Short mmCIF file of C-alpha atoms and ligand atoms in Angstrom, two decimals:
data_model
loop_
_atom_site.label_atom_id
_atom_site.label_comp_id
_atom_site.label_asym_id
_atom_site.label_seq_id
_atom_site.Cartn_x
_atom_site.Cartn_y
_atom_site.Cartn_z
CA MET S 1 30.39 -13.46 47.21
CA ARG S 2 31.76 -16.60 45.58
CA GLU S 3 29.62 -18.52 43.09
CA GLN S 4 29.65 -21.64 45.29
CA ASP S 5 28.31 -19.65 48.27
CA LEU S 6 25.13 -18.80 46.41
CA THR S 7 22.02 -20.94 46.62
CA GLU S 8 20.71 -22.54 43.45
CA THR S 9 18.00 -19.90 43.28
CA GLU S 10 20.37 -16.96 43.64
CA ARG S 11 22.82 -18.37 41.15
CA LYS S 12 20.31 -18.55 38.39
CA ILE S 13 18.61 -15.18 38.69
CA PRO S 14 19.50 -13.53 35.38
CA ASP S 15 21.78 -10.49 35.67
CA HIS S 16 20.35 -8.95 32.54
CA VAL S 17 16.78 -9.24 31.28
CA ALA S 18 15.64 -7.60 28.05
CA VAL S 19 12.02 -7.21 26.96
CA ILE S 20 10.35 -6.55 23.62
CA MET S 21 7.18 -4.94 24.95
CA ASP S 22 4.85 -5.86 22.11
CA GLY S 23 1.06 -6.11 21.74
CA ASN S 24 -0.17 -2.69 22.87
CA GLY S 25 -2.10 -2.16 19.62
CA ARG S 26 -3.78 -5.57 19.74
CA TRP S 27 -4.67 -5.04 23.39
CA ALA S 28 -6.36 -1.74 22.52
CA LYS S 29 -8.24 -3.31 19.60
CA LYS S 30 -9.43 -6.15 21.83
CA HIS S 31 -10.88 -3.58 24.24
CA GLY S 32 -12.36 -1.36 21.52
CA LEU S 33 -9.92 1.45 22.33
CA PRO S 34 -7.57 3.60 20.22
CA ARG S 35 -4.00 2.24 19.86
CA THR S 36 -2.64 5.10 21.97
CA GLU S 37 -4.65 3.78 24.92
CA GLY S 38 -2.75 0.49 24.58
CA HIS S 39 0.52 2.41 24.74
CA ARG S 40 -0.69 4.33 27.80
CA VAL S 41 -1.65 1.20 29.73
CA GLY S 42 1.55 -0.49 28.51
CA ALA S 43 3.74 2.34 29.84
CA GLY S 44 2.03 1.95 33.20
CA ARG S 45 3.21 -1.69 33.35
CA VAL S 46 6.89 -0.84 33.40
CA ARG S 47 7.15 0.27 37.03
CA GLU S 48 5.85 -2.99 38.49
CA ILE S 49 8.34 -5.05 36.52
CA VAL S 50 11.24 -2.73 37.37
CA GLU S 51 10.35 -3.09 41.05
CA LYS S 52 10.26 -6.86 40.67
CA CYS S 53 13.75 -6.72 39.10
CA LEU S 54 15.02 -4.77 42.13
CA GLU S 55 13.46 -7.32 44.46
CA LEU S 56 14.96 -10.29 42.59
CA GLY S 57 18.41 -8.75 42.21
CA VAL S 58 18.37 -8.41 38.42
CA LYS S 59 21.13 -5.88 37.62
CA TYR S 60 20.20 -4.76 34.11
CA PHE S 61 16.72 -4.42 32.68
CA THR S 62 16.46 -3.39 29.04
CA ILE S 63 13.15 -2.40 27.48
CA TYR S 64 12.38 -1.87 23.80
CA ALA S 65 10.10 1.16 23.82
CA PHE S 66 10.43 2.59 20.29
CA SER S 67 12.34 1.25 17.30
CA LYS S 68 13.70 3.24 14.38
CA GLU S 69 11.25 1.30 12.20
CA ASN S 70 8.34 2.52 14.36
CA TRP S 71 8.62 5.92 12.61
CA LYS S 72 6.71 4.24 9.76
CA ARG S 73 3.54 4.36 11.88
CA PRO S 74 0.87 7.05 11.48
CA GLY S 75 2.03 10.45 12.76
CA LYS S 76 -0.70 10.54 15.37
CA GLU S 77 0.41 7.25 16.93
CA VAL S 78 4.07 8.31 16.91
CA SER S 79 3.34 11.66 18.56
CA GLY S 80 1.14 9.84 21.10
CA ILE S 81 4.08 7.58 22.02
CA MET S 82 6.40 10.60 22.34
CA LYS S 83 3.94 12.38 24.63
CA LEU S 84 3.44 9.25 26.75
CA SER S 85 7.20 8.89 27.11
CA GLU S 86 7.31 12.35 28.62
CA VAL S 87 4.50 11.43 31.03
CA PHE S 88 6.31 8.18 31.94
CA PHE S 89 9.56 10.03 32.62
CA ASN S 90 7.96 12.78 34.72
CA ARG S 91 6.09 10.22 36.79
CA GLU S 92 8.79 7.55 37.22
CA PHE S 93 12.26 9.09 37.03
CA ASN S 94 12.57 10.54 40.54
CA ARG S 95 10.63 7.73 42.11
CA LEU S 96 12.74 4.95 40.61
CA LYS S 97 15.96 6.93 40.96
CA SER S 98 15.42 7.13 44.73
CA LYS S 99 15.32 3.32 44.75
CA GLY S 100 18.68 3.03 43.01
CA VAL S 101 17.54 2.76 39.39
CA TYR S 102 20.07 4.21 36.96
CA PHE S 103 18.50 5.23 33.64
CA VAL S 104 20.33 4.67 30.35
CA HIS S 105 19.13 5.62 26.87
CA LEU S 106 19.97 3.14 24.09
CA GLY S 107 19.50 4.66 20.65
CA ASP S 108 20.07 7.82 18.67
CA THR S 109 18.79 11.27 19.57
CA GLU S 110 18.73 12.23 15.88
CA ASN S 111 15.15 12.92 14.67
CA LEU S 112 13.69 12.91 18.19
CA PRO S 113 11.57 15.94 19.13
CA PRO S 114 13.40 18.55 21.26
CA PHE S 115 11.30 17.83 24.36
CA ILE S 116 12.43 14.18 24.31
CA ILE S 117 16.08 15.17 23.82
CA LYS S 118 15.70 17.47 26.82
CA ILE S 119 14.37 14.55 28.90
CA ILE S 120 17.31 12.35 27.89
CA LYS S 121 19.82 15.09 28.77
CA ASN S 122 18.12 15.71 32.11
CA MET S 123 18.17 11.98 32.84
CA GLU S 124 21.90 11.75 32.09
CA ARG S 125 22.70 14.83 34.16
CA ASN S 126 20.61 13.96 37.22
CA ASN S 127 20.93 10.19 37.23
CA ALA S 128 20.98 8.00 40.34
CA VAL S 129 24.28 7.84 42.25
CA GLU S 130 23.58 4.39 43.58
CA ARG S 131 23.22 1.85 40.75
CA LYS S 132 21.25 -1.12 42.02
CA LEU S 133 19.61 -1.61 38.66
CA TYR S 134 20.39 -0.23 35.23
CA LEU S 135 17.18 0.54 33.37
CA ASN S 136 18.13 0.65 29.70
CA ILE S 137 15.46 2.27 27.59
CA ALA S 138 15.80 1.47 23.88
CA PHE S 139 14.15 4.43 22.26
CA ASN S 140 14.74 5.32 18.60
CA TYR S 141 16.87 2.17 18.62
CA SER S 142 17.92 -0.18 15.82
CA GLY S 143 20.40 -3.02 16.25
CA ARG S 144 21.70 -2.73 12.68
CA SER S 145 22.14 1.00 13.00
CA GLU S 146 24.04 0.50 16.29
CA LEU S 147 26.42 -1.91 14.51
CA THR S 148 26.76 0.35 11.47
CA ASN S 149 27.81 3.21 13.74
CA ALA S 150 30.36 0.99 15.47
CA VAL S 151 31.84 0.06 12.06
CA LYS S 152 32.02 3.74 11.04
CA GLN S 153 33.80 4.71 14.24
CA LEU S 154 36.29 1.86 13.94
CA CYS S 155 37.04 2.75 10.30
CA THR S 156 37.68 6.34 11.34
CA LEU S 157 40.15 5.21 14.01
CA VAL S 158 41.96 2.98 11.49
CA ARG S 159 42.13 5.77 8.94
CA GLN S 160 43.55 8.14 11.53
CA ASP S 161 46.18 5.50 12.41
CA GLU S 162 44.93 5.33 15.98
CA ILE S 163 44.35 1.57 15.78
CA LYS S 164 45.37 -1.20 13.40
CA VAL S 165 42.91 -3.52 11.63
CA SER S 166 44.30 -6.33 13.80
CA ASP S 167 43.20 -4.36 16.90
CA ILE S 168 39.53 -4.88 15.93
CA THR S 169 38.40 -7.57 18.33
CA GLU S 170 34.95 -8.50 19.60
CA ASP S 171 35.67 -6.49 22.75
CA LYS S 172 36.63 -3.50 20.62
CA ILE S 173 33.36 -3.70 18.69
CA GLU S 174 31.43 -4.07 21.95
CA SER S 175 33.03 -0.89 23.27
CA PHE S 176 31.20 1.10 20.57
CA LEU S 177 27.75 -0.24 21.37
CA PHE S 178 25.19 1.61 23.50
CA THR S 179 25.47 -1.25 26.00
CA HIS S 180 29.26 -1.01 26.31
CA GLY S 181 30.55 -2.41 29.58
CA MET S 182 27.32 -4.26 30.33
CA PRO S 183 26.87 -8.03 30.29
CA ASP S 184 24.83 -9.46 27.42
CA PRO S 185 21.17 -10.21 28.19
CA ASP S 186 20.71 -13.62 29.81
CA LEU S 187 17.02 -13.65 29.06
CA LEU S 188 15.02 -11.99 26.28
CA ILE S 189 11.26 -11.85 26.80
CA ARG S 190 8.88 -11.01 23.96
CA THR S 191 5.22 -10.39 24.68
CA GLY S 192 2.52 -10.51 22.02
CA GLY S 193 3.55 -13.88 20.64
CA GLU S 194 5.65 -12.96 17.58
CA MET S 195 8.66 -15.21 17.04
CA ARG S 196 11.10 -12.55 15.88
CA VAL S 197 13.68 -10.15 17.27
CA SER S 198 12.66 -7.04 15.28
CA ASN S 199 16.14 -5.49 15.11
CA PHE S 200 16.67 -5.55 18.89
CA LEU S 201 20.19 -5.96 20.39
CA LEU S 202 21.41 -8.05 17.47
CA TRP S 203 25.01 -8.32 18.66
CA GLN S 204 24.17 -8.71 22.34
CA ILE S 205 21.70 -11.61 22.09
CA ALA S 206 24.13 -14.09 20.52
CA TYR S 207 23.62 -16.57 23.40
CA THR S 208 20.56 -15.12 25.13
CA GLU S 209 17.75 -17.43 26.22
CA ILE S 210 14.51 -16.45 24.46
CA TRP S 211 11.07 -16.62 26.08
CA VAL S 212 7.96 -15.68 24.12
CA THR S 213 4.47 -15.31 25.58
CA ASP S 214 1.13 -14.61 23.90
CA VAL S 215 0.30 -12.25 26.79
CA LEU S 216 0.01 -8.72 25.38
CA TRP S 217 2.29 -6.15 27.03
CA PRO S 218 -0.50 -4.18 28.80
CA ASP S 219 -1.49 -7.47 30.51
CA PHE S 220 2.07 -8.39 31.47
CA SER S 221 2.15 -8.70 35.26
CA ALA S 222 4.80 -9.47 37.87
CA GLU S 223 3.32 -12.95 37.99
CA VAL S 224 3.88 -13.58 34.27
CA PHE S 225 7.39 -12.14 34.69
CA LEU S 226 8.13 -14.58 37.51
CA GLY S 227 6.95 -17.37 35.20
CA ALA S 228 9.58 -16.30 32.65
CA ILE S 229 12.28 -16.18 35.33
CA SER S 230 11.45 -19.61 36.68
CA ASP S 231 11.47 -21.01 33.15
CA TYR S 232 14.86 -19.43 32.59
CA ARG S 233 16.18 -21.05 35.77
CA ARG S 234 15.41 -24.46 34.34
CA ARG S 235 17.27 -23.82 31.10
CA GLU S 236 20.63 -25.39 30.47
CA ARG S 237 22.94 -22.89 28.82
CA ARG S 238 25.74 -24.42 26.78
CA PHE S 239 27.36 -21.54 24.87
CA GLY S 240 28.41 -23.99 22.19
CA GLY S 241 29.89 -26.47 24.65
CA VAL S 242 28.50 -29.87 25.62
C1 IPE C 301 4.49 -2.35 20.98
O1 IPE C 301 3.14 -2.55 20.73
C2 IPE C 301 4.82 -0.92 21.26
C3 IPE C 301 5.58 -0.25 20.21
C4 IPE C 301 6.04 -0.81 19.13
C5 IPE C 301 5.85 1.16 20.40
P1 IPE C 301 2.54 -2.46 19.26
O2 IPE C 301 2.04 -1.08 19.04
O3 IPE C 301 3.52 -2.93 18.25
O4 IPE C 301 1.33 -3.47 19.37
P2 IPE C 301 0.81 -4.48 18.29
O5 IPE C 301 1.96 -5.35 17.90
O6 IPE C 301 0.32 -3.67 17.14
O7 IPE C 301 -0.28 -5.23 18.96
C1 IPE C 302 9.05 -4.21 18.32
O1 IPE C 302 7.69 -4.28 18.10
C2 IPE C 302 9.45 -2.83 18.76
C3 IPE C 302 9.02 -2.44 20.11
C4 IPE C 302 8.42 -3.22 20.96
C5 IPE C 302 9.34 -1.09 20.49
P1 IPE C 302 7.07 -4.02 16.65
O2 IPE C 302 5.61 -4.15 16.79
O3 IPE C 302 7.58 -2.76 16.09
O4 IPE C 302 7.69 -5.24 15.82
P2 IPE C 302 7.20 -5.90 14.47
O5 IPE C 302 6.92 -4.78 13.51
O6 IPE C 302 5.96 -6.67 14.78
O7 IPE C 302 8.31 -6.79 14.05
MG1 MG C 303 3.89 -4.79 17.50
#
């Protein structure tokens, strides 16, 4: 369909939405519960938003579930998150896959427990055929580490005379990122109110619209999500132009 054939509403639905799902710990504290409970309720929020993305026609939905820096947390919390990720996968993978959700892991498998690596492999092997929506799960992810790896791979290619230094373009760098071939996020949502990007998609968010809410991730509903989308639709994106 041509751009001019779309209605105003359709034209401005973001193709790619990324979310920093923050505030699980504060939510738990507020309710007098252990932090892991916040992560459990938070994980349960994902499905509703994914379904809303399908309904709206969002093509890529990227969620920040566990950063490389999150290893600094107490062992009990980290193992709780790992266990919950397994529960999330077992509950949601087949269900969402049957709706045309294609799962992608963004991040390194290094240091992850074997049962999580097994889940990632299974996901890649048995993924959806139809790709209505890419669900990118940033897990053991760090934007700086992603870029460092891209630099290492490019240096190796130069040293092996497979490419010249002058062949290193922005597209070439992009081809070594976990998100290769995908459009950059149009909209980045952060829940929990912090005004920072916490090492998320550093290259990809160069011109992304940012929307921050004080709502804690376990309270993030489809309604709040729609609020972010309608705010985005009113934004004027300039990409450095006038
Ligand atoms: C985000 O919630 C989830 C992860 C980082 C895994 P937090 O656990 O960071 O929640 P707050 O920021 O402490 O409230
Ligand atoms: C960002 O939240 C990472 C995830 C949501 C997975 P953090 O809670 O780790 O971020 P900081 O530490 O407040 O910057
Ligand atoms: Mg946090």
